[in-house]
XYZ file of C-alpha atoms in Angstrom:
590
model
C 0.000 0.000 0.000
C 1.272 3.563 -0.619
C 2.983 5.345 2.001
C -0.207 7.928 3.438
C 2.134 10.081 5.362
C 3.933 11.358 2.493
C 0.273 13.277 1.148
C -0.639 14.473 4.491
C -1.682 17.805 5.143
C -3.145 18.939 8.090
C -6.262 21.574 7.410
C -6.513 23.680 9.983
C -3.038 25.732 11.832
C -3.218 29.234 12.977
C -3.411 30.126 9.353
C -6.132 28.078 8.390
C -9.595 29.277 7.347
C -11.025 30.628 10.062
C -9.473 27.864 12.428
C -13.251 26.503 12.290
C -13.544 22.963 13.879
C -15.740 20.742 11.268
C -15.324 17.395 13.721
C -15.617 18.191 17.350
C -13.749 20.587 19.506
C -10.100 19.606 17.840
C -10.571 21.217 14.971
C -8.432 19.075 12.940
C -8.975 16.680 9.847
C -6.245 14.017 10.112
C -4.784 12.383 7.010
C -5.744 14.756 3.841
C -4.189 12.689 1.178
C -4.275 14.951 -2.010
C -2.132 12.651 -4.011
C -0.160 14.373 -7.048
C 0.221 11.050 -9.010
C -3.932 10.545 -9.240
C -5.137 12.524 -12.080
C -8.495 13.671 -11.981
C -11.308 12.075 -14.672
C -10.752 12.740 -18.114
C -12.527 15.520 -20.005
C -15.045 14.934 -22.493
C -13.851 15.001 -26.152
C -15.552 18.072 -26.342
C -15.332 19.645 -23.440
C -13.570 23.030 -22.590
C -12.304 21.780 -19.490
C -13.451 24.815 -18.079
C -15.191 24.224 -14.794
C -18.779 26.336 -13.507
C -17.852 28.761 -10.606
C -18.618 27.256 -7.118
C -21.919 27.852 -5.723
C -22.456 30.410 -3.263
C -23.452 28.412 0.259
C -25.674 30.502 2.596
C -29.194 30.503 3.960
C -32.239 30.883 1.424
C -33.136 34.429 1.447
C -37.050 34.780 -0.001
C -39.801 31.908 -0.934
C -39.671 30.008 -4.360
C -41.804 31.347 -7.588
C -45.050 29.895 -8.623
C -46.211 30.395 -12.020
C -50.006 29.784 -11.775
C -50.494 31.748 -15.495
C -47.829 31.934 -18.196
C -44.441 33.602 -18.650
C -45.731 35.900 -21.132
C -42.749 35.752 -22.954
C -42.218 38.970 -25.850
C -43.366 38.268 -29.390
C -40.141 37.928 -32.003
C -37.029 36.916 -30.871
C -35.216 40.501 -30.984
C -37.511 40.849 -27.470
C -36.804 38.010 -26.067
C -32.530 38.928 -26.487
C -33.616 42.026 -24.440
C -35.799 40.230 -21.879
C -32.502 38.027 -21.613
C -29.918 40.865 -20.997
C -33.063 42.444 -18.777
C -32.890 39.255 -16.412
C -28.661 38.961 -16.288
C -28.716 42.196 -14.871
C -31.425 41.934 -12.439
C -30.019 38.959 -10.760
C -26.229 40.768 -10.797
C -28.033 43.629 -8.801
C -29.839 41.463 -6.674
C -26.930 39.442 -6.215
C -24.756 42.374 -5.291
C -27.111 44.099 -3.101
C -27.679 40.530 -0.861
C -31.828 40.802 -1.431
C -34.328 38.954 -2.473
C -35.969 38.907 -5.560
C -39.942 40.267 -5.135
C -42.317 38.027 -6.889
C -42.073 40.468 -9.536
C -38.632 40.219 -10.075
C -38.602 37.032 -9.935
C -41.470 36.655 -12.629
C -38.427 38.705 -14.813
C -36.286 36.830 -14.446
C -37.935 33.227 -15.738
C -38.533 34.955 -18.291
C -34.563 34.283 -19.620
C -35.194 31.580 -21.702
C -31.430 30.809 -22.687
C -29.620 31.598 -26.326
C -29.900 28.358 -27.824
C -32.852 29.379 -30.092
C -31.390 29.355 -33.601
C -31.990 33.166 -34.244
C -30.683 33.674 -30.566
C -27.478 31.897 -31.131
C -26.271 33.400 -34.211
C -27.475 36.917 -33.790
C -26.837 37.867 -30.122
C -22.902 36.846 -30.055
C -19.855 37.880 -32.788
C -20.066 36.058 -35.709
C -17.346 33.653 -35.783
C -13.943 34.728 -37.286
C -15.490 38.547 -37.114
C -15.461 41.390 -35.134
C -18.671 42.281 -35.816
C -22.683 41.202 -35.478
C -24.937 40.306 -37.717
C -27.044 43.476 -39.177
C -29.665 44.689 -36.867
C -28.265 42.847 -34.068
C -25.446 45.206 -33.336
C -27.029 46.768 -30.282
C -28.334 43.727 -28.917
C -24.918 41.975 -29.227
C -23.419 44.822 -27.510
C -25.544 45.215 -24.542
C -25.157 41.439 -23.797
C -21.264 41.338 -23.603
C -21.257 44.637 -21.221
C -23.527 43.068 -19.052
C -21.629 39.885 -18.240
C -17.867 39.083 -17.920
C -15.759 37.544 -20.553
C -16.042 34.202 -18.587
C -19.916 34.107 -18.499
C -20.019 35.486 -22.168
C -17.675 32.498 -22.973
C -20.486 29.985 -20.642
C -23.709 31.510 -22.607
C -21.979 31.171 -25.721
C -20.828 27.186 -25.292
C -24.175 26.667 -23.492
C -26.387 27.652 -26.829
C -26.070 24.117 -27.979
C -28.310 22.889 -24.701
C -30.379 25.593 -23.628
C -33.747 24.897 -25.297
C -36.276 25.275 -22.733
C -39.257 23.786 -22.334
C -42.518 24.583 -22.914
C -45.100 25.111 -20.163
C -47.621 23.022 -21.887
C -45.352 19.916 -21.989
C -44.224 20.559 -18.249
C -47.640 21.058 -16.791
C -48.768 17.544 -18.150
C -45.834 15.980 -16.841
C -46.654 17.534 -13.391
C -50.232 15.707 -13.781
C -48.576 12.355 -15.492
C -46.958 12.626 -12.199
C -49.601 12.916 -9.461
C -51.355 10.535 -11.531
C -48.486 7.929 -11.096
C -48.985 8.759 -7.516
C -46.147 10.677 -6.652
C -47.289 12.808 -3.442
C -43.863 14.439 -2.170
C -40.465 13.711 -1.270
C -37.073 14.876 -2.843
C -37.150 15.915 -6.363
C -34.475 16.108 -8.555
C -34.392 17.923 -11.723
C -30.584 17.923 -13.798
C -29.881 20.503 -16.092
C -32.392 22.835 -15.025
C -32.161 26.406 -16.288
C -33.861 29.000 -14.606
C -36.156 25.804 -12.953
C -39.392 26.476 -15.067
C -41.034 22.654 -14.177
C -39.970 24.087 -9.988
C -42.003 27.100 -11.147
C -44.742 25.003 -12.358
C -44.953 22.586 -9.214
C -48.885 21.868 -8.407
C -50.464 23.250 -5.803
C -51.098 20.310 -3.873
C -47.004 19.401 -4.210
C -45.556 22.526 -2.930
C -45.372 22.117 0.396
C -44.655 18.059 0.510
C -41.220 18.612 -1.983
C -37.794 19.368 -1.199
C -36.271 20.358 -4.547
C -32.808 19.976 -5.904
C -31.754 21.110 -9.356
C -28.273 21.078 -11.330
C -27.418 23.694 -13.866
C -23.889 23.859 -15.373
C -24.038 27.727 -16.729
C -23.550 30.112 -13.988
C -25.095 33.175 -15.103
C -28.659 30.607 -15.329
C -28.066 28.858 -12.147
C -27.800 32.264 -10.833
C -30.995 33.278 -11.687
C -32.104 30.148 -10.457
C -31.345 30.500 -7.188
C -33.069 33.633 -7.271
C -36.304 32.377 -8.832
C -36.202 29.224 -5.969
C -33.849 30.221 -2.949
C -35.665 27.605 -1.062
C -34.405 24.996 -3.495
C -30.960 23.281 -3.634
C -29.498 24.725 -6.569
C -25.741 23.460 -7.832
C -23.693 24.778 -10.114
C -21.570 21.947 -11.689
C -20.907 19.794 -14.599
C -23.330 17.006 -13.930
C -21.460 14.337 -15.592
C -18.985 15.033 -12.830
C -21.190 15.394 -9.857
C -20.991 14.157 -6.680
C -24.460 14.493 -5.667
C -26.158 11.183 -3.675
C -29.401 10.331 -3.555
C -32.065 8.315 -3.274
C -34.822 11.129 -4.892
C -38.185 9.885 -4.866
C -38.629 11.857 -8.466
C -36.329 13.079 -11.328
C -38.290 15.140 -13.809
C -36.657 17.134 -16.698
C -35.220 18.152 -20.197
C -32.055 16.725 -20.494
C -29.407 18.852 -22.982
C -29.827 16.862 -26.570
C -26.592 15.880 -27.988
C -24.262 13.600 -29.491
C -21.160 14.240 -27.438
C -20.421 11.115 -25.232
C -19.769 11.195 -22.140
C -16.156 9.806 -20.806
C -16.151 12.021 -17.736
C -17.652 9.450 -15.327
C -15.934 6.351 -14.462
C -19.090 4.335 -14.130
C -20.561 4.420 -17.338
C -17.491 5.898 -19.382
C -17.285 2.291 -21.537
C -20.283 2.574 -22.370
C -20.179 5.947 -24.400
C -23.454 7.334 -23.565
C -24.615 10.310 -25.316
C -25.510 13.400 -23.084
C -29.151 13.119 -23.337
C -29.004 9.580 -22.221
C -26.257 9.912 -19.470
C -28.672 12.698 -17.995
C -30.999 10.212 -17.815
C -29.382 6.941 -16.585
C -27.491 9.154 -13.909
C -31.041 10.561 -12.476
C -32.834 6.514 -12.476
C -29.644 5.723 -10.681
C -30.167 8.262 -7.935
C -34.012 6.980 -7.551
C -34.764 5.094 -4.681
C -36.454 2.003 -5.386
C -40.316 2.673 -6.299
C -39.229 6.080 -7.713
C -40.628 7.606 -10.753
C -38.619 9.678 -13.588
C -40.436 11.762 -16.019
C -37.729 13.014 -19.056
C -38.223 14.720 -22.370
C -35.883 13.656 -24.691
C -35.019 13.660 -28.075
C -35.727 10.637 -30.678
C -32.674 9.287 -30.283
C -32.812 7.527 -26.747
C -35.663 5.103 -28.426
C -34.718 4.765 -31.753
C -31.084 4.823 -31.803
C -29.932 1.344 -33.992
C -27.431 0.626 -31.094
C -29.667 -0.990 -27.837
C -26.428 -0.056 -25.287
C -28.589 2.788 -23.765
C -31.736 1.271 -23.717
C -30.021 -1.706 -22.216
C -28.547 0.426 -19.305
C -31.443 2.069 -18.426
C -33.508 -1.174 -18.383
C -31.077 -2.945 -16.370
C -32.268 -0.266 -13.762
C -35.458 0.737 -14.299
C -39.297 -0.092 -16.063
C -40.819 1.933 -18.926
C -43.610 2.962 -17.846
C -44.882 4.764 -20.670
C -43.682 7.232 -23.550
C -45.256 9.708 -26.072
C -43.963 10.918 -29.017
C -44.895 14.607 -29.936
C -45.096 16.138 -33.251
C -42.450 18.355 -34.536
C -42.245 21.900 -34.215
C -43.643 21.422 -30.674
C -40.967 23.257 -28.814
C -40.510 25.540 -31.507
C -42.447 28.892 -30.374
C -40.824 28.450 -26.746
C -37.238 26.924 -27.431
C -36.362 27.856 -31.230
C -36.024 24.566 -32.251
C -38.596 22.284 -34.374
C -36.945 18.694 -33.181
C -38.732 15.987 -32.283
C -39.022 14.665 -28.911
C -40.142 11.291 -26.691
C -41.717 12.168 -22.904
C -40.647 8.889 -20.946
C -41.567 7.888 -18.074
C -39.843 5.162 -15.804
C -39.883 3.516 -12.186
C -36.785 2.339 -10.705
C -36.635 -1.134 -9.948
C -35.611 -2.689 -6.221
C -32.588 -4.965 -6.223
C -33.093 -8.226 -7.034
C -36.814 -7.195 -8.913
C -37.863 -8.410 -11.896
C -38.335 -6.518 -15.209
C -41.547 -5.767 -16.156
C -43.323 -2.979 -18.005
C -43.534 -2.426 -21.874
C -41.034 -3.898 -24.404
C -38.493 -1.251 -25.720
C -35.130 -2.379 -26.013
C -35.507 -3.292 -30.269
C -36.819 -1.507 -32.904
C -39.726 -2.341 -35.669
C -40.621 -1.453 -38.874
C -43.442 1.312 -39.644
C -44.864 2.364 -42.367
C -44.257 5.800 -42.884
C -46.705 8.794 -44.114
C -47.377 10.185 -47.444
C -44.513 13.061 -47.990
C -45.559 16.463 -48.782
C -44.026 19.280 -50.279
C -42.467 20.960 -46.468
C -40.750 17.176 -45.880
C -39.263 17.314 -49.780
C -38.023 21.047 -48.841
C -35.871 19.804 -45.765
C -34.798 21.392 -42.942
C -32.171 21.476 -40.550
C -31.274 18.729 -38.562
C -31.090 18.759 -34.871
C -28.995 16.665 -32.399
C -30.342 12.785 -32.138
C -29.141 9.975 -33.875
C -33.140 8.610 -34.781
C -34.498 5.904 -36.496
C -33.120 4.858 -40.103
C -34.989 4.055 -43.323
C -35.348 0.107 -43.465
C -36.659 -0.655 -46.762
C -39.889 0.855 -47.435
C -40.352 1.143 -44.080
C -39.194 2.826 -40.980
C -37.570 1.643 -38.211
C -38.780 3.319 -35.305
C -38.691 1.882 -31.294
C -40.951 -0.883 -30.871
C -43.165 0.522 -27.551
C -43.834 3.001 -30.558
C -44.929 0.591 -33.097
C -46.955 -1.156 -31.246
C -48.372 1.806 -29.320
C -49.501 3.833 -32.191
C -51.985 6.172 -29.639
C -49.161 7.514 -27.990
C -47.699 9.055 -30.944
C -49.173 12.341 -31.390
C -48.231 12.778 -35.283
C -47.332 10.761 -38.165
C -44.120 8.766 -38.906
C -42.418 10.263 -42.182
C -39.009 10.707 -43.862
C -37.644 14.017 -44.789
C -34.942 15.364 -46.371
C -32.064 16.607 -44.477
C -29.489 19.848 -45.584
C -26.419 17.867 -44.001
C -26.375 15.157 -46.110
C -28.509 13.022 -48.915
C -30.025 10.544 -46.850
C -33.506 11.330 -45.413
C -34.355 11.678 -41.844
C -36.868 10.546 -39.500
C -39.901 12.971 -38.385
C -43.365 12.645 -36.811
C -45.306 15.111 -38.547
C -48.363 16.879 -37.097
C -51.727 15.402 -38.288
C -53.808 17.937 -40.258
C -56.967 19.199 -38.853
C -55.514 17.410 -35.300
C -56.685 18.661 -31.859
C -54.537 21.016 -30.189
C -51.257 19.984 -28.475
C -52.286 20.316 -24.507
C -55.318 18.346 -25.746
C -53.312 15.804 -27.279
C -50.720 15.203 -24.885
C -53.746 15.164 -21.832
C -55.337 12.047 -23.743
C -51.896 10.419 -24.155
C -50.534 10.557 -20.579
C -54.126 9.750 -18.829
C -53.370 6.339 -20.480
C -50.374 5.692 -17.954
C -51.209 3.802 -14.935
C -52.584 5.473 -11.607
C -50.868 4.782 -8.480
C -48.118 3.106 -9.003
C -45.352 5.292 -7.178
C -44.470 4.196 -3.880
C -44.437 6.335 -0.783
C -40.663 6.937 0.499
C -41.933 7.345 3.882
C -40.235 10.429 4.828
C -41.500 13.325 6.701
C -41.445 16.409 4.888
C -42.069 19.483 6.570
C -42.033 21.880 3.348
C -39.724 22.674 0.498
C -37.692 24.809 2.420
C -38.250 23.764 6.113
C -35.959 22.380 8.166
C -36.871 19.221 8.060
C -33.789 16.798 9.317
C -33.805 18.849 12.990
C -34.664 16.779 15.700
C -33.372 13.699 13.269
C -31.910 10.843 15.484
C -28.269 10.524 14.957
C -25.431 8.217 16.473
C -22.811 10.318 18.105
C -20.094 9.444 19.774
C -16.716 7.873 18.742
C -15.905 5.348 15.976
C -14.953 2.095 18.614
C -18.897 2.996 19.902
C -19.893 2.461 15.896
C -21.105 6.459 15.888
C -21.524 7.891 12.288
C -20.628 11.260 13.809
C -18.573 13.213 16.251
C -21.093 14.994 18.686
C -20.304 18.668 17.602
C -19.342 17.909 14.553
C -21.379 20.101 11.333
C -23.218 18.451 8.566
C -25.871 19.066 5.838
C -29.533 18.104 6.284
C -31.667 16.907 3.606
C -33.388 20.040 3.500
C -29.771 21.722 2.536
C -29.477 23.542 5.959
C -25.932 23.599 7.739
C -26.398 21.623 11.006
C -24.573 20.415 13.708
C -24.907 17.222 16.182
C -25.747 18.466 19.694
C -26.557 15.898 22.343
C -27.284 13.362 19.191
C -29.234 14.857 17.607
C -28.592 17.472 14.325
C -29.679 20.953 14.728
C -30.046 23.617 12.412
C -27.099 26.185 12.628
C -28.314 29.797 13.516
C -26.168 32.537 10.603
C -26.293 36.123 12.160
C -26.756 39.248 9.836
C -24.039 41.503 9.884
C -23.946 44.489 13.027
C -26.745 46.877 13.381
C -27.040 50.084 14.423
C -26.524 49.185 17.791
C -23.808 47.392 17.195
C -24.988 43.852 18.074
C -25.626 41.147 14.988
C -27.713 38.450 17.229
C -26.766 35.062 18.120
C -25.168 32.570 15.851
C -22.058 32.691 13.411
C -21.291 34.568 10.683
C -22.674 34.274 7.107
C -19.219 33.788 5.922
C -18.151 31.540 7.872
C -21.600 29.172 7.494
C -20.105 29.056 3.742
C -16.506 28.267 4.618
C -17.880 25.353 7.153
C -20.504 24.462 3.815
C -17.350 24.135 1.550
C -14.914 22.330 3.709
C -17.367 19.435 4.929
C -17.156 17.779 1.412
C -13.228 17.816 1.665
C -13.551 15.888 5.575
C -16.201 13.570 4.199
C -13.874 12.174 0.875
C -10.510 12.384 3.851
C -13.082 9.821 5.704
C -13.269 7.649 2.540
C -9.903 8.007 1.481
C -8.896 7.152 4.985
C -11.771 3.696 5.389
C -10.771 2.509 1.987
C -6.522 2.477 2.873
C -7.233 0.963 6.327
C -9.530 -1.620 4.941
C -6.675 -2.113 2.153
C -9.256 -1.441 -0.800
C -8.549 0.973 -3.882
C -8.720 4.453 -2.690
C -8.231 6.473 -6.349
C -11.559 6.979 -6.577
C -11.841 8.697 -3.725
C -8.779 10.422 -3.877
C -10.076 12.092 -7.028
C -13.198 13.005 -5.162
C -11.092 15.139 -2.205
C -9.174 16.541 -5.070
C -12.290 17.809 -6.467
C -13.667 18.860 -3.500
C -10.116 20.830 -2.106
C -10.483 22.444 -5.595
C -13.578 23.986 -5.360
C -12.600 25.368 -1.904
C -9.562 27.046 -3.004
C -11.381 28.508 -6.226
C -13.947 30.178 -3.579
C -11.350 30.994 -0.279
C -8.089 30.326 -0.904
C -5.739 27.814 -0.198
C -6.564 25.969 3.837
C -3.089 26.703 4.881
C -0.754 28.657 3.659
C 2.748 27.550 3.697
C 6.228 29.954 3.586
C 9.502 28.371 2.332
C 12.557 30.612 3.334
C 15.937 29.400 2.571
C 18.715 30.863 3.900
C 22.711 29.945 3.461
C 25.374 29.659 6.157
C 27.531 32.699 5.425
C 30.806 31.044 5.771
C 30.031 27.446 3.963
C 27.375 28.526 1.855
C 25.210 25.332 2.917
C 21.046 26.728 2.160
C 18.790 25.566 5.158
């Protein structure tokens, strides 16, 4: 086994942060092994290998948005740019002046819908190789790069090819496919997020049973985020590289579509999942047993030629139920006219056996009569979809052989990136509208079949885990935790054990006029405590896993990571001084 003591470093000295104790009165984390010879995971093929700025750790400050109407987003896309630069301003003065949003505010600021739109992405940034705008965007383009820095310029700009939000129609009758499956409350999950429009669009009856935690790898929209839902747990980070644990009783979302694979994570790097369908595996992974996910996703997921997704998933998890919608339904609210699959799935319990509908294969359709608008073409969006098989199409089976749950027609059209034709699902003339559509479709799921978790929720945003039994002590009396010692809840508050048992950590405002600032510690130092637990929980593992003489790398990587992200938002831990000096007369350095 490797020799520990030569990557010790002890985290707390008279120069460390704050000299806060994190595990008892010592004060000390024993045995941080950050390892130079354990490089971290490899980036993506196309990744930047830039990574989001840390999250700012504090108490929630305001209540989470509802949206019990629409967004009432501007007509033409020119409006929307300025609604955009409108909302990255707001939440930098909001941000800077340490308020919270007012409803109204925050009904401005889920409003940003993202710049992936098509007209959004090539007008509102410098056309590439140029120093210039396209004509008629000039002031547009302008007013966006002087109201963000280079770095979040450089985030919007790589985040174009994802951000195609949803639209509320499609979220609201997932919310209802949802109660319907008989999901009631517990912790929801949502990756890749945005600005959280399906938390906006929570029912009623859900809003106080839910604690809510969403990922969103652009800062500037997880930003505005947190402002829309303070209540919520919002993280800014790469989710193929996250660290977040489960179980979630529900994962609901839009998943970025696209055709980069995913090598990041070690789990399911042979595997080369697409992004789209490592969003999705990731989320049924962090389901408990009996939990429900609700995803929209592009075509490819089910009609991909190569089963190695499907066969992931399903090794994990029961379809449920999927509908296919038409294109050009997320083209009014997201800019983009691709065609997309709602699934729904239920984790499986260890041990269970498979059941639900068949979808691993594909089968052979017939397609639709082509009309003029497939013959034209259009572009092509990310998805690798079914292929022309003869005169047919091959399509996923659960579609084949559940033709009522595709809400168009299956039809080949011709694509501007290469000869070959592409798959579609074209609306059906003279067809009811979409909301009624997609109602009929998903009130053919079953009722009921979610699973209580069996927690106790006391709100989105309450407190919850105080007054949680936990075993405190030492490690020879089998204790999890040191009494004293600080930790997270469930609920995202900063706690710490006190006779046993967690309670909630009291933050104090800065001094009044009277000079006092009431009882508790320091905002500042509630963040520092935030960012260093991660780094004493991966010591712990590193620690267990070279005692118990079991391969430690992974976990190694993991305190790297999480020692990283500390120094990026304090500073080093400790800082060390190396003087050398020489003896005068024989010139040996000390």
């Amino acid at each position: 086994m490797p020799d520990a003591s030569r990557f010790t470093l002890s985290l707390f000295d008279a120069n460390s942060a704050a000299g806060l104790a994190l595990d008892g009165a010592d004060g000390n984390l024993a045995g941080s092994i950050l390892a130079r010879d354990v490089p971290l995971p490899a980036a993506d093929s196309d990744a930047s290998g830039e990574q989001p700025v840390p999250e700012p750790i504090g108490e929630p400050r305001g209540t989470n948005f509802h949206l019990d109407t629409d967004r009432a987003l501007a007509r033409g896309w020119p409006a929307r740019a300025r609604d955009n630069i409108a909302a990255i301003t707001l939440s930098k003065e909001l941000e800077q002046s340490g308020r919270a949003a007012t409803t109204d505010e925050q009904a401005r600021l889920l409003r940003f819908i993202g710049f992936g739109a098509s007209d959004l992405a090539q007008n509102c940034f410098r056309r590439p190789g140029e120093d210039a705008f396209r004509a008629g965007w000039e002031e547009t383009g302008a007013a966006l790069e002087a109201a963000v820095t280079p770095e979040e310029y450089a985030a919007l700009q790589r985040a174009t090819q994802y951000a195609h939000y949803t639209p509320e129609t499609i979220i609201r009758g997932l919310w209802r496919a949802a109660e319907r499956l008989g999901f009631a409350g517990g912790r929801v999950l949502e990756p890749g997020m945005g600005t959280g429009l399906f938390f906006a669009l929570l029912p009623a009856a859900l809003r106080d049973a839910c604690r809510l935690t969403g990922i969103e790898y652009d800062p500037v929209t997880a930003r505005i985020a947190r402002l829309v839902h303070p209540q919520a747990r919002v993280r800014c980070e790469d989710y193929t590289r996250s660290t977040l644990s489960g179980p979630f009783d529900l994962a609901i979302g839009n998943p970025p579509f696209s055709d980069r694979v995913v090598r990041a994570d070690p789990a399911t790097r042979a595997l080369r999942l697409r992004l789209h369908d490592y969003f999705i595996s990731s989320s049924i992974a962090r389901l408990r047993p009996g939990g429900i996910a609700l995803f929209v996703t592009s075509t490819g997921t089910m009609d991909k030629a190569g089963t190695t997704a499907r066969d992931h998933i399903a090794g994990m998890a029961d379809l449920v139920g999927a509908v296919r919608l038409p294109e050009g339904s997320m083209q009014a609210d997201a800019g983009t006219s691709v065609v997309v699959d709602l699934l729904v799935f239920q984790r499986r319990a260890s041990g269970q056996l498979p059941a639900g509908a068949a979808w691993i294969d594909l089968a052979t359709v017939e397609p639709a009569m082509a009309d003029a608008d497939d013959a034209a073409g259009e572009a092509d969006e990310p998805g690798d979809g079914g292929t022309p098989a003869g005169p047919g199409i091959e399509i996923n089976r659960y579609f084949a052989e559940h033709p009522e749950m595709v809400l168009g027609e299956h039809a080949m059209r011709r694509g501007i990136y290469g000869p070959g034709p592409t798959y579609t699902c074209r609306p059906r003339k003279d067809a009811p509208p979409l909301d009624t559509l997609l109602t009929a479709a998903l009130d053919r799921l079953p009722a009921g079949i979610a699973t209580a978790s069996g927690e106790c929720l006391a709100g989105a945003g309450g407190g919850d885990d105080a007054g949680t039994a936990v075993q405190a002590g030492t490690a020879a009396d089998g204790a999890t935790i040191k009494e004293g010692s600080y930790l997270i809840g469930q609920s995202g508050d900063l706690m710490q054990v006190i006779d046993g048992v967690p309670r909630a950590v009291a933050v104090k405002s800065a001094a009044g006029k009277d000079g006092k600032s009431g009882d508790g510690i320091f905002a500042r130092n509630a963040r520092v405590i935030r960012a260093l637990l991660p780094i004493r929980d991966a010591v712990r593992d590193v620690l267990r896993a070279q005692a118990a003489d079991l391969p430690w790398a992974a976990a190694q990587v993991r305190l790297r990571i999480a020692y990283s992200r500390f120094v990026r938002g304090f500073g080093p831990i400790n800082h060390t001084v190396v003087s050398v000096t020489a003896d005068p007369d024989t010139g040996e350095e000390r």
